[in-house]
Short mmCIF file of C-alpha atoms in Angstrom, two decimals:
data_model
loop_
_atom_site.label_atom_id
_atom_site.label_comp_id
_atom_site.label_asym_id
_atom_site.label_seq_id
_atom_site.Cartn_x
_atom_site.Cartn_y
_atom_site.Cartn_z
CA UNK D 1 22.55 3.25 12.42
CA UNK D 2 22.76 7.03 12.68
CA UNK D 3 20.80 8.59 15.54
CA UNK D 4 17.21 9.86 14.33
CA UNK D 5 15.21 12.98 15.38
CA UNK D 6 11.82 11.98 16.60
CA UNK D 7 9.19 14.94 16.67
CA UNK D 8 6.32 15.38 18.85
CA UNK D 9 4.52 11.98 19.44
CA UNK D 10 6.72 10.11 16.94
CA UNK D 11 8.01 6.72 17.85
CA UNK D 12 10.47 4.20 16.02
CA UNK D 13 8.85 1.11 15.68
CA UNK D 14 10.40 -2.24 14.34
CA UNK D 15 9.49 -4.08 10.99
CA UNK D 16 10.31 -7.43 12.46
CA UNK D 17 9.98 -9.51 9.33
CA UNK D 18 12.21 -7.05 7.44
CA UNK D 19 14.48 -5.99 10.10
CA UNK D 20 13.72 -2.40 9.48
CA UNK D 21 12.58 0.63 11.53
CA UNK D 22 9.84 3.01 10.71
CA UNK D 23 8.70 6.46 12.37
CA UNK D 24 5.01 6.38 13.54
CA UNK D 25 2.74 8.84 15.12
CA UNK D 26 -0.45 7.91 16.88
CA UNK D 27 -1.89 11.24 16.26
CA UNK D 28 -0.73 11.87 12.63
CA UNK D 29 -0.28 8.24 10.88
CA UNK D 30 0.59 4.58 11.65
CA UNK D 31 0.38 2.01 9.02
CA UNK D 32 -2.32 -0.93 9.28
CA UNK D 33 -2.17 -4.53 8.31
CA UNK D 34 -3.42 -3.50 5.06
CA UNK D 35 0.02 -2.17 4.05
CA UNK D 36 1.67 -5.61 5.16
CA UNK D 37 -0.78 -7.41 3.19
CA UNK D 38 -0.48 -5.41 0.00
CA UNK D 39 3.37 -5.48 0.07
CA UNK D 40 3.39 -9.20 0.06
CA UNK D 41 0.42 -9.67 -2.53
CA UNK D 42 1.77 -7.41 -5.21
CA UNK D 43 4.13 -9.12 -7.93
CA UNK D 44 7.67 -7.77 -7.42
CA UNK D 45 10.67 -8.00 -9.91
CA UNK D 46 13.58 -9.30 -7.71
CA UNK D 47 16.50 -7.61 -9.15
CA UNK D 48 15.51 -5.05 -11.88
CA UNK D 49 12.80 -2.86 -12.36
CA UNK D 50 11.10 0.35 -11.70
CA UNK D 51 8.26 0.44 -8.94
CA UNK D 52 6.04 3.33 -7.85
CA UNK D 53 3.94 3.31 -4.55
CA UNK D 54 1.29 5.81 -4.61
CA UNK D 55 -0.46 7.08 -1.44
CA UNK D 56 2.57 6.14 0.26
CA UNK D 57 1.83 7.57 3.82
CA UNK D 58 4.78 7.13 6.28
CA UNK D 59 6.63 4.95 3.69
CA UNK D 60 5.69 1.39 5.03
CA UNK D 61 4.91 -0.18 1.84
CA UNK D 62 8.17 1.02 0.13
CA UNK D 63 10.30 -0.26 3.15
CA UNK D 64 8.40 -3.50 3.20
CA UNK D 65 9.04 -3.89 -0.68
CA UNK D 66 12.68 -2.97 -0.25
CA UNK D 67 12.98 -6.53 1.36
CA UNK D 68 11.60 -8.25 -1.34
CA UNK D 69 13.22 -6.65 -4.46
CA UNK D 70 16.30 -4.79 -5.57
CA UNK D 71 14.43 -2.70 -8.00
CA UNK D 72 14.26 1.17 -7.82
CA UNK D 73 11.22 2.42 -5.84
CA UNK D 74 9.66 5.96 -5.99
CA UNK D 75 7.22 6.78 -3.25
CA UNK D 76 4.59 9.40 -3.94
CA UNK D 77 2.76 10.96 -0.87
CA UNK D 78 0.89 14.25 -0.94
CA UNK D 79 1.10 15.23 2.92
CA UNK D 80 4.17 17.06 3.71
CA UNK D 81 4.27 15.79 7.30
CA UNK D 82 4.09 12.01 6.19
CA UNK D 83 6.37 12.28 3.31
CA UNK D 84 8.97 13.76 6.02
CA UNK D 85 8.24 10.91 8.29
CA UNK D 86 8.95 8.66 5.52
CA UNK D 87 12.10 10.23 4.36
CA UNK D 88 13.62 10.08 7.72
CA UNK D 89 12.70 6.25 8.06
CA UNK D 90 14.15 5.58 4.63
CA UNK D 91 17.58 7.60 5.73
CA UNK D 92 17.42 5.80 9.00
CA UNK D 93 17.41 2.41 7.17
CA UNK D 94 20.28 3.55 4.65
CA UNK D 95 17.92 2.94 1.72
CA UNK D 96 18.12 6.20 0.07
CA UNK D 97 19.87 4.66 -3.02
CA UNK D 98 16.86 2.34 -3.52
CA UNK D 99 13.76 4.52 -2.39
CA UNK D 100 13.08 7.99 -3.54
CA UNK D 101 10.48 9.87 -1.70
CA UNK D 102 8.43 12.49 -3.57
CA UNK D 103 5.95 14.88 -1.51
CA UNK D 104 3.54 15.32 -4.60
CA UNK D 105 0.15 14.99 -5.97
CA UNK D 106 -0.88 11.45 -7.07
CA UNK D 107 -3.00 13.07 -9.72
CA UNK D 108 -0.86 13.77 -12.60
CA UNK D 109 2.13 12.34 -11.24
CA UNK D 110 3.17 10.60 -14.48
CA UNK D 111 3.38 14.00 -16.24
CA UNK D 112 6.50 14.65 -13.63
CA UNK D 113 8.12 11.13 -13.28
CA UNK D 114 7.34 9.74 -16.75
CA UNK D 115 4.33 7.86 -18.62
CA UNK D 116 4.42 4.24 -19.50
CA UNK D 117 7.74 3.50 -17.84
CA UNK D 118 7.05 1.51 -14.61
CA UNK D 119 6.81 -2.14 -14.06
CA UNK D 120 4.70 -2.31 -10.82
CA UNK D 121 2.49 0.29 -9.16
CA UNK D 122 1.26 -0.27 -5.74
CA UNK D 123 -1.37 1.68 -3.96
CA UNK D 124 -3.25 1.96 -0.63
CA UNK D 125 -5.77 4.69 -1.46
CA UNK D 126 -8.34 6.41 0.83
CA UNK D 127 -11.25 4.08 1.31
CA UNK D 128 -14.05 6.03 2.22
CA UNK D 129 -15.86 8.48 0.00
CA UNK D 130 -15.87 12.14 1.15
CA UNK D 131 -19.61 12.20 1.82
CA UNK D 132 -19.29 9.33 4.38
CA UNK D 133 -19.17 11.85 7.47
CA UNK D 134 -19.89 9.10 9.87
CA UNK D 135 -16.56 7.53 9.29
CA UNK D 136 -14.72 10.96 8.92
CA UNK D 137 -11.80 11.47 11.02
CA UNK D 138 -11.48 14.73 12.48
CA UNK D 139 -7.57 14.95 12.35
CA UNK D 140 -6.84 16.24 8.89
CA UNK D 141 -3.85 13.95 8.18
CA UNK D 142 -6.16 11.08 8.86
CA UNK D 143 -8.97 12.43 7.07
CA UNK D 144 -6.94 12.72 4.08
CA UNK D 145 -5.39 9.36 4.11
CA UNK D 146 -8.84 7.71 4.64
CA UNK D 147 -11.32 9.78 2.77
CA UNK D 148 -11.51 10.70 -0.79
CA UNK D 149 -11.11 14.36 -0.09
CA UNK D 150 -7.98 14.92 -2.33
CA UNK D 151 -7.98 11.53 -4.20
CA UNK D 152 -10.74 9.52 -5.67
CA UNK D 153 -10.38 5.82 -6.30
CA UNK D 154 -10.95 6.48 -10.18
CA UNK D 155 -8.20 9.31 -10.14
CA UNK D 156 -5.74 6.71 -8.34
CA UNK D 157 -6.39 3.93 -10.84
CA UNK D 158 -5.90 6.47 -13.67
CA UNK D 159 -2.59 7.57 -12.39
CA UNK D 160 -1.34 4.08 -11.87
CA UNK D 161 -2.35 3.24 -15.54
CA UNK D 162 -0.50 6.40 -16.77
CA UNK D 163 2.69 5.27 -14.78
CA UNK D 164 2.64 1.42 -16.12
CA UNK D 165 4.40 0.22 -19.27
CA UNK D 166 2.30 -2.31 -21.05
CA UNK D 167 2.22 -5.48 -19.26
CA UNK D 168 2.83 -3.79 -16.05
CA UNK D 169 1.14 -4.60 -12.80
CA UNK D 170 -1.09 -2.47 -10.45
CA UNK D 171 -1.72 -3.76 -7.13
CA UNK D 172 -4.42 -2.10 -4.85
CA UNK D 173 -5.74 -3.02 -1.22
CA UNK D 174 -9.31 -1.71 -0.64
CA UNK D 175 -12.83 -2.60 0.90
CA UNK D 176 -14.63 -5.40 -0.66
CA UNK D 177 -17.58 -3.24 -0.82
CA UNK D 178 -15.75 -1.25 -3.58
CA UNK D 179 -14.94 -4.18 -5.60
CA UNK D 180 -17.14 -3.29 -8.58
CA UNK D 181 -16.06 0.28 -8.60
CA UNK D 182 -12.60 -0.83 -8.71
CA UNK D 183 -12.85 -3.29 -11.57
CA UNK D 184 -14.90 -0.83 -13.41
CA UNK D 185 -12.39 1.96 -13.07
CA UNK D 186 -9.52 -0.51 -13.96
CA UNK D 187 -11.24 -1.68 -17.22
CA UNK D 188 -11.85 2.05 -18.21
CA UNK D 189 -8.20 2.63 -17.79
CA UNK D 190 -6.45 -0.24 -19.56
CA UNK D 191 -6.11 -2.37 -16.37
CA UNK D 192 -7.48 -5.88 -16.60
CA UNK D 193 -7.88 -7.58 -13.20
CA UNK D 194 -6.00 -10.72 -12.81
CA UNK D 195 -5.72 -11.77 -9.19
CA UNK D 196 -8.15 -11.19 -6.46
CA UNK D 197 -7.67 -12.36 -2.71
CA UNK D 198 -10.30 -11.65 -0.01
CA UNK D 199 -8.92 -11.17 3.69
CA UNK D 200 -11.29 -12.16 6.42
CA UNK D 201 -10.88 -11.19 10.13
CA UNK D 202 -11.57 -14.98 11.03
CA UNK D 203 -13.39 -18.00 9.84
CA UNK D 204 -17.20 -17.36 9.74
CA UNK D 205 -16.84 -13.52 9.37
CA UNK D 206 -17.44 -11.47 6.26
CA UNK D 207 -14.15 -10.25 4.38
CA UNK D 208 -13.15 -6.67 5.26
CA UNK D 209 -10.06 -6.28 3.07
CA UNK D 210 -9.76 -6.79 -0.83
CA UNK D 211 -6.26 -7.24 -2.48
CA UNK D 212 -6.58 -7.05 -6.39
CA UNK D 213 -3.72 -6.86 -8.99
CA UNK D 214 -4.23 -5.87 -12.75
CA UNK D 215 -2.10 -6.04 -15.70
CA UNK D 216 -2.03 -3.00 -18.27
CA UNK D 217 -3.47 -4.19 -21.37
CA UNK D 218 -3.75 -7.73 -20.26
CA UNK D 219 -6.00 -10.37 -21.62
CA UNK D 220 -9.18 -11.24 -19.22
CA UNK D 221 -8.36 -14.15 -16.96
CA UNK D 222 -9.20 -13.70 -13.43
CA UNK D 223 -8.06 -15.81 -10.66
CA UNK D 224 -9.66 -15.88 -7.10
CA UNK D 225 -6.89 -16.76 -4.66
CA UNK D 226 -7.70 -18.63 -1.50
CA UNK D 227 -9.15 -16.74 1.36
CA UNK D 228 -6.57 -15.12 4.08
CA UNK D 229 -7.81 -15.24 7.64
CA UNK D 230 -6.04 -12.78 10.10
CA UNK D 231 -7.15 -14.25 13.39
CA UNK D 232 -7.83 -17.61 14.76
CA UNK D 233 -10.91 -18.25 16.74
CA UNK D 234 -8.88 -17.71 20.04
CA UNK D 235 -7.94 -14.31 18.82
CA UNK D 236 -4.39 -14.74 17.84
CA UNK D 237 -2.98 -14.36 14.61
CA UNK D 238 -3.13 -17.13 12.11
CA UNK D 239 0.14 -18.81 11.21
CA UNK D 240 0.17 -17.18 7.57
CA UNK D 241 -0.13 -13.79 8.99
CA UNK D 242 2.36 -14.11 12.01
CA UNK D 243 4.95 -15.04 9.31
CA UNK D 244 3.79 -11.92 7.45
CA UNK D 245 4.31 -9.73 10.47
CA UNK D 246 7.28 -11.46 12.39
CA UNK D 247 9.13 -13.68 9.64
CA UNK D 248 9.48 -17.14 9.42
CA UNK D 249 10.99 -17.48 12.76
CA UNK D 250 8.14 -16.34 14.74
#
């Protein structure tokens, strides 16, 4: 590996299951378990295909996906600092031939990279509405990543639909409280929900994460997958989550 330039409080973290490295910053952006869950939940063509990851942040999901598929991946992130972190991580892992990083707005992105052309779109959008001030982070990069100040859920869903070819799949991770909003928006944008999985902190707790995949112009046929629990009662990761994070040898 070539030496990598780290700036400010950036650090180089391991993606253990994928044997890759990623630049993170505690004050700017670090990916969460949600990115891992979405990258493993989403359908992926093994060899050929065209994939777009919206709201790419520091590039975690495209890096995770590169371990599952040989298909071309375009990552779209509005914030220059995050897109730069992602670009440097992609270069460090020598994945420039597979992953293209774009610093651009998710809104209207299909007009720049093509309508109705892509097999899969993944998206980890901002979770909180802009008026939810109690949840708002004071640091602008985190605020934009977590709150709908630059991109609403409906705009993200619309962009995913515009990118996808007929029969293509859109996979989102979000909060269970927005389930009806997501389904309503998907159906208004020609995306038919086909798979849903709820993620729980541990057994006996309410779900705090939602994974949902839809097919463009698909027929109604929704499957609810078995629940996924993150922690065991003793606070350690469940075996399923440990494998996601650390690989089968963990």
